[in-house]
Coordinates of C-alpha atoms and ligand atoms in Angstrom, one line a residue:
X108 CA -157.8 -66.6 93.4
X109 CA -157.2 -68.8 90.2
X110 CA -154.6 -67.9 88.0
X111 CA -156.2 -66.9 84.5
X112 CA -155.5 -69.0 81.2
X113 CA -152.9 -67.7 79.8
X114 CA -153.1 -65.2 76.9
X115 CA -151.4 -65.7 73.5
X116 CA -152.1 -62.6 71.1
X117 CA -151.0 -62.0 67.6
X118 CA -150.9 -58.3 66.3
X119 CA -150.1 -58.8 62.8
X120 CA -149.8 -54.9 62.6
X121 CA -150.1 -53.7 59.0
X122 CA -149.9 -56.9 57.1
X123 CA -151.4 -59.3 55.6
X124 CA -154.3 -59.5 52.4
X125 CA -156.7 -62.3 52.0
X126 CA -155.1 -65.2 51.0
X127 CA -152.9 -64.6 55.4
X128 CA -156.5 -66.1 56.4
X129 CA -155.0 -69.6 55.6
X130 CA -152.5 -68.8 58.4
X131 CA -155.0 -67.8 60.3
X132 CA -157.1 -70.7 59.6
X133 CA -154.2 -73.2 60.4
X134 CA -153.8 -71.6 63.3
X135 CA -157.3 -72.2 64.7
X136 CA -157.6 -75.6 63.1
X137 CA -154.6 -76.8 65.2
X138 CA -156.2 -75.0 68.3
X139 CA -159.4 -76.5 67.7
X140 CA -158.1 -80.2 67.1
X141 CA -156.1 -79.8 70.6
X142 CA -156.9 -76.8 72.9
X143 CA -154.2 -75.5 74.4
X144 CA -153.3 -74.2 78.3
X145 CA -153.3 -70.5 76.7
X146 CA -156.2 -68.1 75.5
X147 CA -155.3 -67.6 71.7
X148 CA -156.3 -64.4 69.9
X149 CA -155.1 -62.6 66.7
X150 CA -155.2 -59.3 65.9
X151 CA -155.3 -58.7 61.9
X152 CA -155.6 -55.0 60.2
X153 CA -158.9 -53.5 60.2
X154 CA -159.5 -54.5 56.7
X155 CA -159.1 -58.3 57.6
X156 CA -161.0 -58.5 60.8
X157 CA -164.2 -59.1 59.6
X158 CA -163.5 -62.0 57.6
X159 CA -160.9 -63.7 60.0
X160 CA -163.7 -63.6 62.4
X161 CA -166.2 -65.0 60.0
X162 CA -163.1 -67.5 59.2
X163 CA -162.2 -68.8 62.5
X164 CA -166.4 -68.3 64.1
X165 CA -167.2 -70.7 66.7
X166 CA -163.3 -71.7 67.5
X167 CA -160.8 -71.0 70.2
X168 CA -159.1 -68.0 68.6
X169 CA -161.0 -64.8 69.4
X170 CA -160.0 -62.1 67.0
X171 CA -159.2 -58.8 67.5
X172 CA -158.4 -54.9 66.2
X173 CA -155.5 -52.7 66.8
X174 CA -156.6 -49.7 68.2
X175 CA -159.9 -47.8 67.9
X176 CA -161.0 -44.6 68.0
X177 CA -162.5 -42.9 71.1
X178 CA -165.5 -41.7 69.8
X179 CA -168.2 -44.3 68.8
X180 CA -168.8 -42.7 65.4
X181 CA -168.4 -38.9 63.8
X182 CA -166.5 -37.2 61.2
X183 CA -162.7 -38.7 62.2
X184 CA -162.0 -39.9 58.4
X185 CA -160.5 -42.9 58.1
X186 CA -160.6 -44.3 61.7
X187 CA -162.7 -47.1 63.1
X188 CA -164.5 -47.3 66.3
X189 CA -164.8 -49.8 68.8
X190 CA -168.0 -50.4 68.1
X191 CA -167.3 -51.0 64.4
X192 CA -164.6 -53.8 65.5
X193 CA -167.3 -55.2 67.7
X194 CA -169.9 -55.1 64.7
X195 CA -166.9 -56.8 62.7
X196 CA -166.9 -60.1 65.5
X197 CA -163.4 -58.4 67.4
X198 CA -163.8 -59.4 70.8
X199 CA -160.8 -57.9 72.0
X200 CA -158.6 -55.0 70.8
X201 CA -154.9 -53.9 71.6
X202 CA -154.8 -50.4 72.2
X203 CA -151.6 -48.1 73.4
X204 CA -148.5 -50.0 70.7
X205 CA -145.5 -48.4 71.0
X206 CA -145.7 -48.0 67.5
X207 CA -148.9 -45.9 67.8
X208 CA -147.6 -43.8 70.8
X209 CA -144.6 -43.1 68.6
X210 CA -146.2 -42.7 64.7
X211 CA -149.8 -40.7 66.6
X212 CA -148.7 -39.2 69.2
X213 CA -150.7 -41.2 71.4
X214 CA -151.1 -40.3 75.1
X215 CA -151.6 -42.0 78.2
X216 CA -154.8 -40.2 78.5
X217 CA -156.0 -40.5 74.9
X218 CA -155.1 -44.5 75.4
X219 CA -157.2 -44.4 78.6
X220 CA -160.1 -42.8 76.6
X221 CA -159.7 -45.2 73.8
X222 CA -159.8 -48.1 76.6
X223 CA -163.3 -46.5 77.7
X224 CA -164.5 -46.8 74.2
X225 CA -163.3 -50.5 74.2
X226 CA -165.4 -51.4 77.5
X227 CA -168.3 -49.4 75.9
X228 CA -168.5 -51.6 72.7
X229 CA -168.0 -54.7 75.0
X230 CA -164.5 -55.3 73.9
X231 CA -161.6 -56.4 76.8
X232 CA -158.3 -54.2 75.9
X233 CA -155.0 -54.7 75.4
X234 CA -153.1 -52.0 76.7
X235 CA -149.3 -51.4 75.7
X236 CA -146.8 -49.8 77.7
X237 CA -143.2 -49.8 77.6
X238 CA -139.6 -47.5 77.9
X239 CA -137.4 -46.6 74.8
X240 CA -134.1 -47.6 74.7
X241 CA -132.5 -44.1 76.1
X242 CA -135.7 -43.9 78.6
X243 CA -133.7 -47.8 79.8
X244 CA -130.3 -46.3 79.6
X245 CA -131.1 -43.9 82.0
X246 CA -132.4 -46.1 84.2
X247 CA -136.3 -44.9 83.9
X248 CA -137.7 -47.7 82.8
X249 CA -139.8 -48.6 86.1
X250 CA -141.0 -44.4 86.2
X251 CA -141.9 -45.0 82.4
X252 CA -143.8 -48.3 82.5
X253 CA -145.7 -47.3 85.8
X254 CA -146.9 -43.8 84.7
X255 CA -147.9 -45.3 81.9
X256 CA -149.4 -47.8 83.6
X257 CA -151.3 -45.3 86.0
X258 CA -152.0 -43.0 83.0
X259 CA -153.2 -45.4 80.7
X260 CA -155.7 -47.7 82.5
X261 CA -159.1 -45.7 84.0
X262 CA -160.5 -46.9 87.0
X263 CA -163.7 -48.4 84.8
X264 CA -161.4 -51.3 84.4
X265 CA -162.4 -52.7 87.9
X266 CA -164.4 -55.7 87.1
X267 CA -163.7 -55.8 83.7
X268 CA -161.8 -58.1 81.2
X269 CA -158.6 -56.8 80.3
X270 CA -154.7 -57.6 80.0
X271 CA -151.5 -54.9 79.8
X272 CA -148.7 -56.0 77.3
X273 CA -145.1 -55.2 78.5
X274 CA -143.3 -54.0 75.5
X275 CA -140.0 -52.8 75.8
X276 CA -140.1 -50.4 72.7
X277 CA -136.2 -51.3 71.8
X278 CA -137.3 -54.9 71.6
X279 CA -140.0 -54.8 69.1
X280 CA -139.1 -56.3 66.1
X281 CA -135.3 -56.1 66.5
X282 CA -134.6 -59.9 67.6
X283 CA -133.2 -58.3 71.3
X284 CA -135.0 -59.1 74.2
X285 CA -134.0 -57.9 78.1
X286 CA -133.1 -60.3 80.1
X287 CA -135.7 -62.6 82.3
X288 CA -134.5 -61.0 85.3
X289 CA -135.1 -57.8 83.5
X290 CA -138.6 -59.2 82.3
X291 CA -139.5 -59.9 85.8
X292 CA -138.4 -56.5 87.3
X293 CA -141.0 -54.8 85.1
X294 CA -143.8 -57.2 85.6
X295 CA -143.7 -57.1 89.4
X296 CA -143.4 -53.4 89.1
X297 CA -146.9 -53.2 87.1
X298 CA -148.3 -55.9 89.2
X299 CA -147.8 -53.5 92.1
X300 CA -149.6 -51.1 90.4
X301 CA -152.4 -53.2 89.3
X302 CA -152.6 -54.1 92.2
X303 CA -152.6 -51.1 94.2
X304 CA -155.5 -49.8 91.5
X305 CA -157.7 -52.3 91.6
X306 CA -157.0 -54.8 94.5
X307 CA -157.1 -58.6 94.5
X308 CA -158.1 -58.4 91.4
X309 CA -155.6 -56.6 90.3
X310 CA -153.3 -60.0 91.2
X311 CA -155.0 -61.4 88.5
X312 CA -154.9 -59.4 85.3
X313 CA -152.8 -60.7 82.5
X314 CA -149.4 -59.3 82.3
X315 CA -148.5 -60.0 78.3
X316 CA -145.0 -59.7 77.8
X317 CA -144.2 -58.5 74.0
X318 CA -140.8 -57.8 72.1
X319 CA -139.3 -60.6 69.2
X320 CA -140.9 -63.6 71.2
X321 CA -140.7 -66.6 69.2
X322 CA -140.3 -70.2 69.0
X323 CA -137.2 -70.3 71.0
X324 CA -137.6 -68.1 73.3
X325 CA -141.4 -68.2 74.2
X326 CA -141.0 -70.8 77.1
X327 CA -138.0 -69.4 79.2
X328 CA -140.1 -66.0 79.0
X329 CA -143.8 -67.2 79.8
X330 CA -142.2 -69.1 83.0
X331 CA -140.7 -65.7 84.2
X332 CA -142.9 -64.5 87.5
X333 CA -145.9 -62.5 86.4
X334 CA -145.2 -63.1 82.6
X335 CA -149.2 -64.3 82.1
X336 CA -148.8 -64.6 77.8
X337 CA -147.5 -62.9 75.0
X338 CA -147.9 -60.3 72.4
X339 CA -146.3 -61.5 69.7
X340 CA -145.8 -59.2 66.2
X341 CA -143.4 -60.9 63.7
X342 CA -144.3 -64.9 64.9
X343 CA -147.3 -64.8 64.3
X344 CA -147.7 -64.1 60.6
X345 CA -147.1 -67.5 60.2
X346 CA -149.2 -70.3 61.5
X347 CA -146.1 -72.6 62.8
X348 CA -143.8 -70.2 64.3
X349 CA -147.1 -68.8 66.1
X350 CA -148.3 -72.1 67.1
X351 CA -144.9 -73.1 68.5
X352 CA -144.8 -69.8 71.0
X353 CA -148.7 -70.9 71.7
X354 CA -147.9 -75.0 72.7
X355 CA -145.2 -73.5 75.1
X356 CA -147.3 -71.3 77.2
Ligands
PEP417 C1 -145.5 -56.1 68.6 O1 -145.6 -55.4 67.6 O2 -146.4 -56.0 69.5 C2 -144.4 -57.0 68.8 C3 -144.2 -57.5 69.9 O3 -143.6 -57.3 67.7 P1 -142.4 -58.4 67.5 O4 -142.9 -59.7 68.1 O5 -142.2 -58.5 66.0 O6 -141.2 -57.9 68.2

């Protein structure tokens, strides 16, 4: 089997008004003029996905949402489906953030339902999973990350487009990161379970690994074993820092 591109995905969470589409077009412009090894999307609010994928149409960075609703429409005020991000020209959408799981509540089995709704408007998930810092303490963070893993990722996945983001919740936005080693134990952990789910091609699903990559730190991490791109919150608001985590993949 061929290993896939790499992927390189910006979630630019709940930031970002009109005038961050120049980031986002310098982002695409330098992608476009010299395509690089990795995949490239970027993940702006709801409110923004629309126009960045009007923006950045007919390039090499694919756009995407931040979650999505289960249902495809109904009365569930203020949410978006996924077949409203699909209508909006999201190809992809990260579903399962720590930040989500923590703020909504979210369950493995409502982020498995979500990842249904994401197949069903044609859109290839994202799918977060990843230990607190007391679940690490206590040395869970393999039985964390794998039932989550197993929880979160329904078996309509075989054949489908899809990548799981690694995200140790302790090293979102904080500047700490776990050691490669540390990196790598997780990632052949969830590889054996991809693997045991969904076969040979289960060797070949993206393993993202997300937590205060940047610049600096983006090549010693996307050369760890089974590290196959980066979610990336912080760096990629702006259009160099984002680029230089994307030219080291
Ligand atoms: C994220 O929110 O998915 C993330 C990884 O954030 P940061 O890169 O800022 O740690």
């Amino acid at each position: 089997m061929t290993t896939p591109r790499p992927l390189i995905a910006g979630n630019w969470k709940m930031n970002g008004l009109e005038v961050a589409l120049d980031e986002a077009r310098a982002v695409a412009a330098a992608v476009d003029a010299q395509p690089p090894a990795a995949r490239v999307a970027l993940c702006p609010p709801a409110t923004l996905v629309h126009r960045m994928a009007q923006a950045l149409v007919g390039g090499g960075v694919a756009v995407g949402g931040q979650d999505c609703r289960a249902e495809a429409s109904g009365a569930f005020t203020g949410d978006v489906s996924a077949e409203m991000l699909a209508d909006c020209g999201a190809t992809l959408v990260i579903l399962g953030h720590s930040e989500r799981r923590a703020g909504y509540d979210e369950t493995d089995a409502l982020v498995a339902a979500k990842t249904l709704a994401a197949l069903r408007a044609g859109l290839e998930p994202i799918i977060c999973v990843g230990e607190t810092l007391a679940e690490r303490e206590a040395a869970r963070t393999l039985e964390i990350v794998t039932g989550q893993v197993r929880g979160s990722l329904p078996p309509e996945l075989a054949g489908k487009a899809f990548a799981v983001a690694y995200e140790p919740v302790w090293a979102i936005g904080t500047g700490l990161t776990p050691t490669l080693a540390q990196i790598e134990e997780v990632h052949v952990a969830i590889r054996a379970v991809l693997v045991e789910r969904f076969g040979a091609e289960g060797a070949g699903v993206p393993i993202l690994y997300g937590g205060s990559v940047k610049p600096s730190n983006a090549a010693e991490i996307l050369a760890v074993k089974d590290v196959g791109g980066a979610l990336v919150g912080g760096a990629s608001l702006k259009a160099e820092d984002f680029l230089g985590i994307i030219a080291r993949a």
